[in-house]
Amino acid sequence: MRSINGQFTDGISAAVYDVALSLDYSSGHLVVCSLPEEEELDRWEFSDIVVDSQHGGERYHVHQGVHTGGMITSGSQALLQALVAEGCPQKTVAGDRNPAAFILTLSVAIALVVSGIYLSLPTVSRELAEVIPLHYERALGVNIEGILKWTYCESEEAANVLTGYANLLGPERAGSWEVHITTGSTPNAFALPGGVIVFSAGAIDQSESLEEILGVLAHEIEHVERRHVLSSVVRSTILTSLWSLTIGDYAGLMVIDPNTAHNIANLKFSRDLEREADAGAIKRLLANNLPVEGLGSFLKRIGHGNSAMPEWFSTHPTTATRVQALSEASSRVQPHPALPGNGHTHTSLAADWDLVRASCVKTIEAEE
Amino acid sequence: MSSIPSNPVSPPLITGDSSPPSTAPTEHTFQFNGKGWSFFTLMLKHIFLNIITLGIYLPWAKSEKRSYLWQNIEIAGQPLRYHGTGKELFKGYLKVAAAWLGYVGLTTAAASFSATAGIITQVVLGIGIAAVIPGIILGSRAYLLTRTSWRGVFFGFKNVKLFSEFTRLWIGGYLLTLLTLGLYTPVWGNRIHSYLTNNTLYGDMPLQYRGDTKTVAGLFFRSLPFILLTGGLYYFWYAAKLMNYQMSETYFQNAHGRFEVKGSQLLWLFLVQVLGTTLTLGLALPWVSTYSFRFIMDRLSFVGEIDFATIHQSNQTIEGAADSFADVMDIGIGI
């Protein structure tokens, strides 16, 4: 190969020299000679050379070693091809040579990985939730409660009544349930990990009887007992952490931050989990001789689930579907096997309802 | 084997140097050659590898991104080169993880004794973290500079210590800024800029910043009423004047910097960055990034004579831990 012109820096000073470049195949070197004297300045072994060709092919840079200072700049395609033919590695940006194929392949791969994660996440979350000890779950619930900083407005008597019913409906954790009523006119009820169940004052206000509240209470207890709440927290944490790790936002790795805490407070369970909770609630109510129609009538009134949306698209079963399912379940199910059985009667539901309903009245009036 | 003549055979290749003798000073221009599509393919690769490695690939992705950006920045026709490695950054992130675990462990242990002990521990550790922030900023900058070379010679940074004059300057300025409700900001900012620039080395030669605080403060206070009256819009015109001034007062040997940007152009860049990313849900980020780099480089240059033959290599080694800390704490340069 005839000599080719280029520019050379020696890595000792910042000066740049005009040089003539040639390949010595017998010794396996790239030879650098000064111009115009053609005095040999340096020679690099082919095995030391790395070619950077990220500039659209007009110019490229030849480096001696990965981090040593010597560098040659040239625009000769003949030299580039000769160096590559001698086995000199050529650095390019991923996808530079065939961007469309690269982008398509990677996009499909990312879609497959994300789909795999999304599809396996519910199962993985439930398995992980099962192995978390109850006291850790309780501590998590207390932590979330602390972040959310709600204002509870129930009276002590109302709290005792509702907690008493919770211990009845959820004997597996009797003594560790807590039921609160928070200010807020929007009807809502949810459970935190560990057994804290919260009703909004709006839910109490829109209910017409204690039976309806007990139906919702049994439903939320079933969510907690089946670890739906905890597995949803685990799922949310995994998704948030994966996203943070992917984009490099390490601050997002905080397990519970205010945003996550609020999301937990507004969790929407899948349709299957909601059906499970509905069926389990019926069993719990039946086992304690409590009316089972309350949950259905409450849902009908509130319009829970988005009836305007096709059910297959919604995370909730439609209200009509749930009410029908509740009605069918109440006619055929047996008492919950884990519960002590029938025989417990209640004669003061009306009195208890008056107590609960009066609990946050002043707060609701103030908001209105 | 290397046999370099004592003087360059031809004058160092500087843009414009091959033209007939002229009284016009030599201008060393900056140029950015990166393309949106190639940056996009790189980012896509990083997203995929980050997902399947649960984020472990992140340090290598960061290194590769910097390598791509640096190699597409040319000064006077010669590219920058990035020499940092993912392994260095990964070791740094491990140290960050260890520090975080230590923080959590200490606060949890203290809180288990009493709530008061927990609070005191958090406060003490918080003060400690605040005290090392300036050192981390310095360390991060020093790491990036010592991993960057141009024309085969590495950049560097003097006085890299966890606690140094910069710590006093940074913390003191921060407190004064708070006490003066922000009015001390231009003075603090200029002193920080001066310290960082004057301690930056190319080879064995330092940059020099000769801008004075009085001019910078005057610029701020003259602009402040307009910034307030325009609801902040005039900030871009103030920022343009500040950047033009600070660059023009930055010297290297006999050359001084030049940055020619108008407020309207900065506003345009801001709109491109914000709207370009939000309206495309982040998909246009590679194009926005390359556009931003090109925007800056097209307006940046050094004017004057530089004798490159007198600039020699200096050997400086800095660990990558400070850069990793800066990244996690969001106090780095953001690349």
XYZ file of C-alpha atoms in Angstrom:
703
model
C 0.000 0.000 0.000
C 1.345 3.410 -0.890
C 1.638 5.761 2.061
C -1.411 7.679 3.106
C -1.478 11.066 4.791
C -2.976 11.629 8.191
C -2.588 13.510 11.464
C -0.746 12.126 14.473
C -0.651 12.914 18.186
C 1.926 11.123 20.280
C 0.149 11.207 23.637
C 3.058 13.061 25.262
C 2.247 16.601 24.186
C -0.851 18.085 22.594
C 0.885 18.865 19.315
C -0.521 17.366 16.113
C 1.758 16.375 13.240
C 1.215 15.800 9.551
C 2.345 12.272 8.908
C 2.530 9.624 6.237
C 1.059 6.246 7.158
C 1.937 2.859 5.721
C 1.454 -0.779 6.641
C 4.410 -3.083 7.250
C 2.773 -6.509 6.768
C 5.987 -8.416 7.347
C 6.335 -7.177 10.925
C 2.638 -6.500 11.494
C 2.954 -2.772 12.158
C 1.353 0.498 11.149
C 4.266 2.822 10.439
C 4.051 6.556 11.122
C 6.516 8.839 9.335
C 6.960 12.597 9.573
C 6.239 14.834 6.635
C 7.996 15.943 4.571
C 11.181 14.342 5.909
C 9.612 10.850 6.027
C 11.517 10.062 9.177
C 9.916 7.215 11.118
C 8.224 8.579 14.215
C 6.484 5.532 15.571
C 5.199 2.093 14.678
C 2.152 0.383 16.194
C 1.482 -3.318 16.254
C -1.794 -4.316 14.624
C -2.779 -6.090 17.845
C -2.585 -2.769 19.748
C -4.761 -0.835 17.318
C -8.411 0.132 17.872
C -10.322 1.989 15.163
C -13.073 4.466 16.050
C -15.291 5.042 13.048
C -18.261 6.874 14.463
C -18.150 9.852 12.166
C -20.206 8.747 9.205
C -17.197 7.373 7.358
C -15.617 10.689 6.433
C -12.891 10.442 9.039
C -11.948 7.944 11.647
C -9.444 7.687 14.441
C -6.887 5.004 15.048
C -5.762 4.544 18.636
C -2.749 2.728 19.953
C -4.204 0.728 22.819
C -7.446 1.410 24.643
C -6.254 4.265 26.855
C -2.750 5.299 25.772
C -2.475 8.677 24.164
C -1.257 8.027 20.619
C -3.882 8.731 17.977
C -4.043 8.986 14.205
C -6.767 10.704 12.230
C -7.339 9.757 8.618
C -10.022 9.773 5.959
C -8.586 6.973 3.861
C -11.054 4.146 3.357
C -8.264 1.990 1.932
C -6.332 2.239 5.205
C -9.482 1.577 7.240
C -10.284 -1.550 5.241
C -6.699 -2.757 5.484
C -6.617 -2.344 9.269
C -9.961 -4.093 9.695
C -8.721 -6.895 7.428
C -5.716 -7.294 9.759
C -8.088 -7.878 12.636
C -8.016 -4.436 14.243
C -11.269 -4.042 16.215
C -13.572 -1.324 14.963
C -15.738 0.551 17.440
C -19.123 1.640 16.200
C -22.311 2.667 17.911
C -24.847 -0.133 18.346
C -27.047 -0.254 15.282
C -24.995 2.123 13.192
C -24.597 -0.387 10.391
C -28.196 -1.542 10.142
C -30.291 0.743 12.322
C -33.744 -0.336 11.145
C -33.105 -4.036 11.813
C -31.410 -3.257 15.132
C -34.247 -1.031 16.335
C -36.875 -3.560 15.274
C -35.064 -6.444 16.981
C -34.504 -4.539 20.194
C -38.035 -3.171 20.266
C -39.460 -6.678 19.919
C -37.049 -7.954 22.603
C -38.025 -5.164 24.995
C -41.717 -5.789 24.330
C -41.239 -9.511 25.031
C -39.312 -8.901 28.245
C -41.783 -6.314 29.496
C -44.710 -8.586 28.612
C -43.057 -11.476 30.406
C -42.517 -9.361 33.501
C -46.089 -8.050 33.381
C -47.614 -11.502 32.970
C -45.511 -13.192 35.633
C -45.689 -10.372 38.130
C -49.049 -11.248 39.748
C -47.895 -14.820 40.450
C -44.478 -13.718 41.693
C -46.041 -11.010 43.857
C -48.460 -13.433 45.484
C -45.718 -15.968 46.176
C -43.535 -13.275 47.732
C -46.435 -11.913 49.779
C -47.059 -15.375 51.233
C -43.554 -15.613 52.661
C -43.541 -12.176 54.282
C -44.078 -12.623 58.045
C -47.180 -11.054 59.520
C -45.275 -8.710 61.801
C -43.381 -7.264 58.832
C -46.681 -6.781 57.038
C -48.027 -4.970 60.065
C -44.972 -2.720 60.251
C -45.393 -1.884 56.558
C -49.013 -0.940 57.123
C -48.062 1.313 60.026
C -45.376 2.927 57.866
C -47.856 3.630 55.072
C -50.364 4.982 57.543
C -47.706 7.345 58.881
C -46.883 8.677 55.432
C -50.502 9.215 54.459
C -51.217 11.241 57.619
C -54.975 11.018 57.383
C -57.307 12.611 59.837
C -59.467 10.015 61.517
C -62.812 11.265 62.745
C -64.462 8.229 64.310
C -65.421 8.308 67.934
C -63.898 5.815 70.322
C -67.227 4.010 70.602
C -67.610 3.719 66.846
C -64.029 2.454 66.543
C -64.716 -0.176 69.169
C -67.902 -1.289 67.407
C -66.296 -1.577 63.997
C -63.152 -3.243 65.351
C -65.350 -5.678 67.245
C -67.077 -6.685 64.020
C -63.707 -6.972 62.297
C -62.485 -9.396 64.985
C -65.698 -11.362 64.466
C -65.450 -11.491 60.701
C -61.695 -12.044 60.690
C -60.949 -14.316 63.658
C -57.636 -15.350 62.094
C -56.208 -11.995 63.166
C -58.571 -11.202 65.999
C -57.050 -8.559 68.208
C -54.901 -7.005 65.510
C -57.589 -5.406 63.343
C -58.025 -1.662 63.362
C -60.936 0.083 61.682
C -60.953 3.835 61.165
C -63.088 6.440 59.443
C -61.241 9.187 57.644
C -62.543 12.560 56.539
C -63.474 12.754 52.872
C -66.823 12.846 51.174
C -65.961 10.479 48.336
C -67.181 6.973 49.174
C -64.173 4.746 49.580
C -62.921 1.868 51.693
C -59.608 0.092 51.613
C -57.267 -2.028 53.677
C -53.608 -1.449 54.446
C -51.160 -4.325 54.920
C -51.366 -5.745 58.410
C -55.058 -5.245 59.081
C -55.820 -1.513 59.156
C -59.130 -0.915 57.363
C -60.219 2.589 56.532
C -63.636 3.848 55.490
C -64.174 7.350 54.202
C -66.823 9.446 55.898
C -68.504 9.591 52.507
C -68.874 5.799 52.451
C -70.535 5.874 55.881
C -72.771 8.730 54.816
C -73.896 6.992 51.613
C -74.667 3.721 53.381
C -78.191 3.058 54.572
C -77.511 0.383 57.166
C -74.770 -1.261 59.163
C -75.282 -4.376 57.049
C -73.844 -2.525 54.080
C -70.798 -1.415 56.067
C -70.315 -4.939 57.385
C -70.473 -6.289 53.843
C -67.724 -3.937 52.758
C -65.777 -4.700 55.949
C -65.941 -8.441 55.267
C -64.834 -7.795 51.695
C -61.781 -5.814 52.842
C -60.950 -8.403 55.515
C -60.936 -11.066 52.807
C -58.484 -8.971 50.762
C -56.132 -8.795 53.757
C -56.443 -12.472 54.681
C -55.736 -13.569 51.134
C -52.713 -11.238 51.066
C -54.183 -9.334 48.077
C -53.128 -6.034 49.615
C -49.589 -7.118 50.354
C -49.106 -8.779 46.969
C -50.300 -5.563 45.290
C -47.778 -3.582 47.342
C -45.068 -6.057 46.337
C -46.114 -5.805 42.694
C -46.146 -2.011 42.787
C -42.738 -1.950 44.485
C -41.215 -4.336 41.950
C -42.571 -2.308 39.026
C -41.402 1.002 40.490
C -37.974 -0.398 41.327
C -37.554 -1.961 37.885
C -38.463 1.322 36.229
C -36.087 3.274 38.501
C -33.234 0.860 37.842
C -33.883 0.970 34.109
C -33.700 4.737 33.886
C -31.082 5.098 36.620
C -33.220 7.006 39.092
C -31.921 5.551 42.332
C -34.030 7.954 44.401
C -37.030 6.075 43.031
C -35.879 2.961 44.849
C -37.421 4.222 48.093
C -39.786 1.387 48.827
C -42.559 3.510 50.219
C -42.717 7.133 49.212
C -45.744 9.396 49.453
C -46.707 8.713 45.848
C -46.542 4.951 46.336
C -48.414 5.264 49.605
C -51.266 7.139 47.919
C -51.348 4.564 45.139
C -51.745 1.845 47.741
C -54.637 3.764 49.216
C -56.317 3.698 45.829
C -55.465 0.161 44.803
C -57.621 -1.504 42.219
C -57.437 -5.235 42.446
C -57.896 -7.469 39.431
C -61.305 -8.877 38.615
C -60.343 -12.323 39.893
C -59.186 -10.922 43.220
C -62.380 -8.906 43.569
C -64.461 -12.019 42.905
C -62.437 -13.912 45.501
C -62.978 -11.162 48.043
C -66.710 -11.002 47.318
C -67.141 -14.765 47.712
C -65.042 -14.836 50.878
C -67.009 -11.936 52.347
C -70.268 -13.865 51.903
C -68.849 -16.841 53.790
C -67.664 -14.688 56.660
C -71.004 -12.937 56.996
C -72.920 -16.222 56.871
C -70.680 -17.801 59.477
C -71.598 -15.017 61.878
C -75.305 -14.947 61.069
C -74.953 -11.506 59.576
C -77.021 -10.314 56.618
C -75.292 -10.853 53.296
C -77.290 -8.489 51.095
C -75.547 -5.372 52.406
C -72.510 -5.510 50.123
C -74.664 -5.932 47.023
C -77.007 -3.077 47.913
C -74.057 -0.828 48.747
C -72.360 -1.571 45.423
C -75.592 -0.979 43.532
C -76.008 2.425 45.126
C -72.412 3.577 44.773
C -72.107 2.160 41.238
C -68.765 0.579 42.076
C -66.968 -0.661 38.963
C -67.272 1.204 35.708
C -70.461 -0.012 34.075
C -69.846 2.254 31.054
C -66.670 0.329 30.243
C -66.648 -3.203 28.857
C -65.845 -5.586 31.696
C -62.915 -7.178 29.891
C -61.259 -3.760 29.815
C -61.869 -2.807 33.411
C -59.886 -3.920 36.437
C -63.186 -4.359 38.308
C -66.059 -6.612 37.427
C -69.081 -4.492 36.529
C -71.509 -3.701 39.329
C -74.277 -5.785 37.775
C -71.931 -8.761 37.505
C -70.812 -8.421 41.101
C -74.337 -7.979 42.455
C -75.512 -11.065 40.563
C -72.509 -13.061 41.699
C -73.082 -11.998 45.298
C -76.709 -12.990 45.059
C -75.849 -16.431 43.666
C -73.059 -16.950 46.168
C -75.224 -16.108 49.125
C -77.699 -18.774 48.087
C -75.233 -21.611 47.659
C -72.061 -21.173 49.692
C -71.240 -22.977 52.901
C -69.808 -21.195 55.918
C -66.069 -20.426 55.797
C -64.207 -23.573 56.949
C -61.749 -21.608 59.050
C -64.409 -19.756 60.955
C -65.975 -21.054 64.207
C -69.356 -21.652 62.603
C -72.903 -20.420 62.950
C -74.660 -19.421 66.110
C -73.614 -15.845 66.736
C -76.574 -13.449 66.667
C -76.776 -9.695 66.728
C -79.708 -7.782 68.108
C -78.224 -4.349 68.216
C -77.271 -3.733 64.583
C -79.500 -0.668 64.492
C -77.952 0.765 67.660
C -74.463 0.078 66.407
C -75.356 1.738 63.119
C -76.539 4.883 64.879
C -73.225 5.012 66.743
C -71.120 4.594 63.608
C -73.184 6.929 61.503
C -73.055 9.731 64.057
C -69.295 9.415 64.373
C -68.162 11.780 61.653
C -71.351 13.774 61.082
C -69.841 17.048 62.292
C -66.927 16.625 59.917
C -69.187 15.944 56.918
C -71.345 18.955 57.713
C -68.278 21.152 57.994
C -67.057 19.979 54.571
C -70.438 20.606 52.980
C 9.291 2.941 19.361
C 8.662 6.646 19.145
C 10.913 9.302 17.726
C 9.277 12.680 17.856
C 11.062 15.719 16.477
C 11.678 18.439 19.030
C 9.461 20.772 17.057
C 6.413 19.745 15.107
C 7.306 19.195 11.464
C 4.349 21.276 10.484
C 2.564 23.728 12.724
C -0.020 22.073 14.968
C -3.140 21.584 12.887
C -5.505 24.245 14.024
C -8.546 25.260 12.054
C -7.621 28.053 9.719
C -3.892 27.594 10.226
C -3.192 26.490 6.657
C -4.408 29.780 5.192
C -1.980 32.578 4.207
C -0.644 34.665 7.108
C -3.399 36.802 8.525
C -3.791 39.257 11.379
C -7.041 37.562 12.405
C -6.559 35.490 15.566
C -6.848 31.746 15.294
C -10.256 30.387 16.225
C -10.500 26.881 17.657
C -14.078 25.881 17.015
C -16.185 23.199 18.667
C -18.340 20.808 16.718
C -20.781 18.058 17.610
C -21.213 15.207 15.112
C -23.629 12.963 16.948
C -26.849 11.908 15.206
C -30.243 11.355 16.753
C -30.746 7.913 15.206
C -27.411 6.518 16.334
C -27.923 7.916 19.846
C -31.415 6.411 19.839
C -30.101 2.953 18.958
C -27.546 3.248 21.749
C -30.190 4.257 24.292
C -32.472 1.441 23.146
C -29.681 -1.064 23.687
C -29.099 0.358 27.169
C -32.794 0.163 28.083
C -32.915 -3.494 27.071
C -29.747 -4.444 28.939
C -30.777 -2.469 32.023
C -34.114 -4.275 32.153
C -32.714 -7.775 31.811
C -29.879 -7.120 34.279
C -32.180 -5.311 36.747
C -30.084 -2.184 36.475
C -26.665 -3.784 37.013
C -25.668 -2.796 33.472
C -26.287 0.874 34.283
C -22.616 1.861 34.961
C -21.548 0.333 31.646
C -24.425 2.075 29.871
C -23.358 5.364 31.405
C -19.774 4.861 30.265
C -20.820 3.969 26.766
C -23.111 6.980 26.532
C -20.325 9.303 27.643
C -17.950 7.642 25.214
C -20.377 8.264 22.361
C -20.959 11.908 23.314
C -17.304 12.710 23.944
C -16.126 11.158 20.693
C -18.643 13.200 18.770
C -17.385 16.463 20.255
C -14.548 17.848 18.161
C -12.389 20.802 19.099
C -10.388 22.244 16.223
C -11.032 19.093 14.243
C -9.846 16.657 16.924
C -12.327 14.646 19.018
C -12.510 14.308 22.762
C -12.077 10.807 24.053
C -13.618 9.227 27.134
C -11.538 6.712 29.070
C -13.812 5.903 31.972
C -15.071 2.346 32.359
C -18.255 0.780 33.617
C -16.221 -1.240 36.096
C -14.948 1.930 37.816
C -18.444 3.346 38.111
C -19.825 0.002 39.304
C -17.292 -0.055 42.149
C -18.395 3.480 42.957
C -22.055 2.447 43.060
C -21.163 -0.424 45.409
C -19.633 2.136 47.766
C -22.796 4.226 47.486
C -24.892 1.163 48.368
C -22.639 0.438 51.358
C -22.947 4.046 52.550
C -26.726 3.930 52.182
C -26.932 0.675 54.127
C -24.752 2.196 56.811
C -27.038 5.228 57.015
C -30.166 3.076 57.254
C -28.527 0.738 59.767
C -27.378 3.539 62.063
C -30.687 5.398 62.012
C -32.674 2.202 62.541
C -30.430 1.119 65.430
C -30.685 4.549 67.043
C -34.462 4.630 66.608
C -34.714 1.246 68.300
C -33.288 2.866 71.459
C -35.593 5.846 71.363
C -37.330 8.176 68.942
C -35.125 11.042 70.154
C -31.963 9.061 69.491
C -33.271 8.289 66.022
C -33.942 11.926 65.260
C -30.563 13.049 66.599
C -28.811 10.405 64.513
C -30.674 11.480 61.370
C -29.777 15.123 61.985
C -26.111 14.370 62.630
C -25.825 12.131 59.578
C -27.702 14.703 57.502
C -25.215 17.393 58.500
C -22.396 15.015 57.656
C -23.852 14.342 54.218
C -24.315 18.059 53.582
C -20.683 18.660 54.567
C -19.338 16.208 52.003
C -21.510 17.438 49.120
C -18.876 19.964 47.917
C -16.222 17.248 48.027
C -18.449 14.965 45.986
C -19.064 17.699 43.405
C -15.309 18.200 43.086
C -14.603 14.490 42.942
C -17.218 13.938 40.263
C -15.840 16.745 38.100
C -12.277 15.555 38.650
C -13.232 12.024 37.624
C -14.812 13.193 34.375
C -11.871 15.450 33.547
C -9.211 12.818 34.263
C -11.095 10.371 32.060
C -11.204 12.833 29.144
C -8.421 13.366 26.674
C -8.004 15.599 23.651
C -5.176 15.239 21.200
C -3.957 12.408 23.381
C -3.451 14.593 26.462
C -5.690 14.192 29.496
C -7.558 16.875 31.365
C -7.158 17.100 35.108
C -8.163 18.902 38.252
C -6.061 20.349 41.039
C -6.834 20.141 44.751
C -9.164 17.173 44.783
C -9.899 16.632 48.456
C -13.048 15.694 50.326
C -12.672 18.803 52.497
C -10.901 21.767 50.936
C -11.226 25.463 50.340
C -14.079 24.577 48.012
C -16.014 23.108 50.971
C -15.748 26.384 52.859
C -16.639 28.342 49.710
C -19.638 26.178 48.893
C -21.144 25.842 52.352
C -20.461 29.468 53.291
C -21.959 30.695 50.044
C -24.980 28.453 50.448
C -25.690 29.785 53.939
C -25.218 33.393 52.832
C -27.559 32.801 49.916
C -30.193 31.515 52.327
C -29.682 34.422 54.701
C -29.966 36.987 51.910
C -33.001 35.247 50.410
C -31.111 34.515 47.203
C -29.500 37.909 46.640
C -26.030 36.444 47.248
C -26.585 33.926 44.428
C -24.586 35.700 41.668
C -21.576 36.175 43.970
C -21.711 32.576 45.158
C -22.172 31.293 41.619
C -19.285 33.304 40.242
C -16.917 32.227 43.008
C -17.826 28.579 42.465
C -17.348 28.983 38.720
C -14.003 30.705 39.293
C -12.732 27.983 41.620
C -13.786 25.141 39.331
C -12.346 26.781 36.216
C -9.032 27.856 37.749
C -8.406 24.361 39.035
C -9.184 22.681 35.723
C -6.112 21.481 33.854
C -5.460 20.518 30.282
C -2.327 18.453 30.453
C -0.109 20.325 32.872
C -1.602 23.753 32.168
C -4.520 25.345 33.992
C -7.443 27.256 32.608
C -7.927 30.748 33.977
C -11.090 32.562 34.782
C -10.654 36.309 35.035
C -14.255 37.357 35.406
C -14.930 39.599 38.381
C -17.727 39.267 40.857
C -18.699 42.937 40.582
C -19.560 42.588 36.892
C -21.504 39.385 37.428
C -23.422 40.809 40.382
C -24.171 43.984 38.441
C -25.520 41.934 35.556
C -27.767 40.012 37.970
C -29.178 43.049 39.748
C -29.790 44.937 36.492
C -31.655 41.923 35.127
C -33.601 41.100 38.286
C -36.373 43.718 37.836
C -36.964 42.544 34.252
C -37.002 38.902 35.354
C -39.628 39.728 37.959
C -41.683 41.922 35.619
C -41.754 39.280 32.879
C -42.599 36.431 35.211
C -39.194 34.852 34.693
C -39.124 35.067 30.906
C -36.259 37.559 30.894
C -34.144 34.957 32.756
C -33.042 33.528 29.391
C -31.647 36.877 28.303
C -29.834 37.219 31.629
C -28.477 33.678 31.350
C -27.219 34.358 27.806
C -25.347 37.483 28.929
C -23.874 35.636 31.905
C -22.696 32.679 29.823
C -21.230 34.960 27.132
C -19.369 36.976 29.768
C -18.044 34.036 31.761
C -16.825 32.292 28.619
C -15.134 35.440 27.320
C -13.240 35.714 30.607
C -12.014 32.121 30.446
C -8.449 31.835 29.193
C -6.114 29.080 28.141
C -2.618 30.248 27.331
C -3.205 33.226 25.014
C -6.645 32.166 23.861
C -9.904 33.217 25.417
C -13.298 31.600 25.217
C -16.163 32.817 23.142
C -19.776 31.841 23.504
C -22.238 33.690 21.316
C -25.806 33.052 22.261
C -28.870 35.263 22.519
C -31.628 35.064 25.079
C -34.180 34.203 22.423
C -32.014 31.281 21.320
C -31.749 29.962 24.883
C -35.509 30.251 25.232
C -35.893 28.303 21.986
C -33.533 25.603 23.256
C -35.496 25.368 26.495
C -38.775 24.974 24.606
C -37.289 22.318 22.335
C -36.033 20.378 25.335
C -39.231 20.587 27.367
C -41.779 20.186 24.595
C -39.673 17.764 22.611
C -39.491 15.294 25.458
C -42.903 15.740 27.063
C -44.953 15.758 23.866
C -43.230 12.597 22.642
C -43.321 10.915 26.073
C -39.546 10.818 26.045
C -39.157 9.081 22.689
C -37.530 12.128 21.129
C -34.959 12.417 23.922
C -32.034 11.219 21.744
C -32.794 13.848 19.095
C -33.354 16.541 21.703
C -30.035 15.638 23.340
C -28.044 15.712 20.102
C -29.744 18.947 19.094
C -28.837 20.503 22.462
C -25.208 19.448 22.226
C -24.975 20.766 18.680
C -26.607 24.016 19.731
C -23.976 24.606 22.434
C -20.976 23.481 20.405
C -21.869 25.564 17.368
C -21.628 28.703 19.479
C -18.515 27.810 21.467
C -14.907 28.503 20.511
C -11.521 29.578 21.815
C -9.864 32.505 20.084
C -6.137 33.104 20.164
C -2.831 31.305 19.873
C -2.166 28.085 21.728
C 1.219 26.412 21.602
C 0.159 22.798 21.814
C 3.724 21.537 21.785
C 4.266 23.022 25.254
C 1.301 21.186 26.772
C 2.371 17.899 28.276
C 0.687 14.948 29.880
C 0.174 14.978 33.623
C -0.702 11.745 35.381
C -3.607 11.984 37.743
C -5.768 9.132 39.026
C -9.160 9.699 40.563
C -11.605 6.987 41.651
C -15.089 6.756 40.245
C -16.860 6.691 43.624
C -17.441 10.466 43.764
C -19.045 10.364 40.334
C -21.352 7.559 41.460
C -22.282 9.458 44.636
C -22.950 12.593 42.578
C -25.175 10.621 40.218
C -27.273 9.093 42.998
C -27.567 12.415 44.828
C -28.393 14.271 41.591
C -25.526 16.754 42.055
C -23.399 15.710 39.088
C -23.311 17.299 35.649
C -26.138 15.060 34.501
C -24.375 13.050 31.797
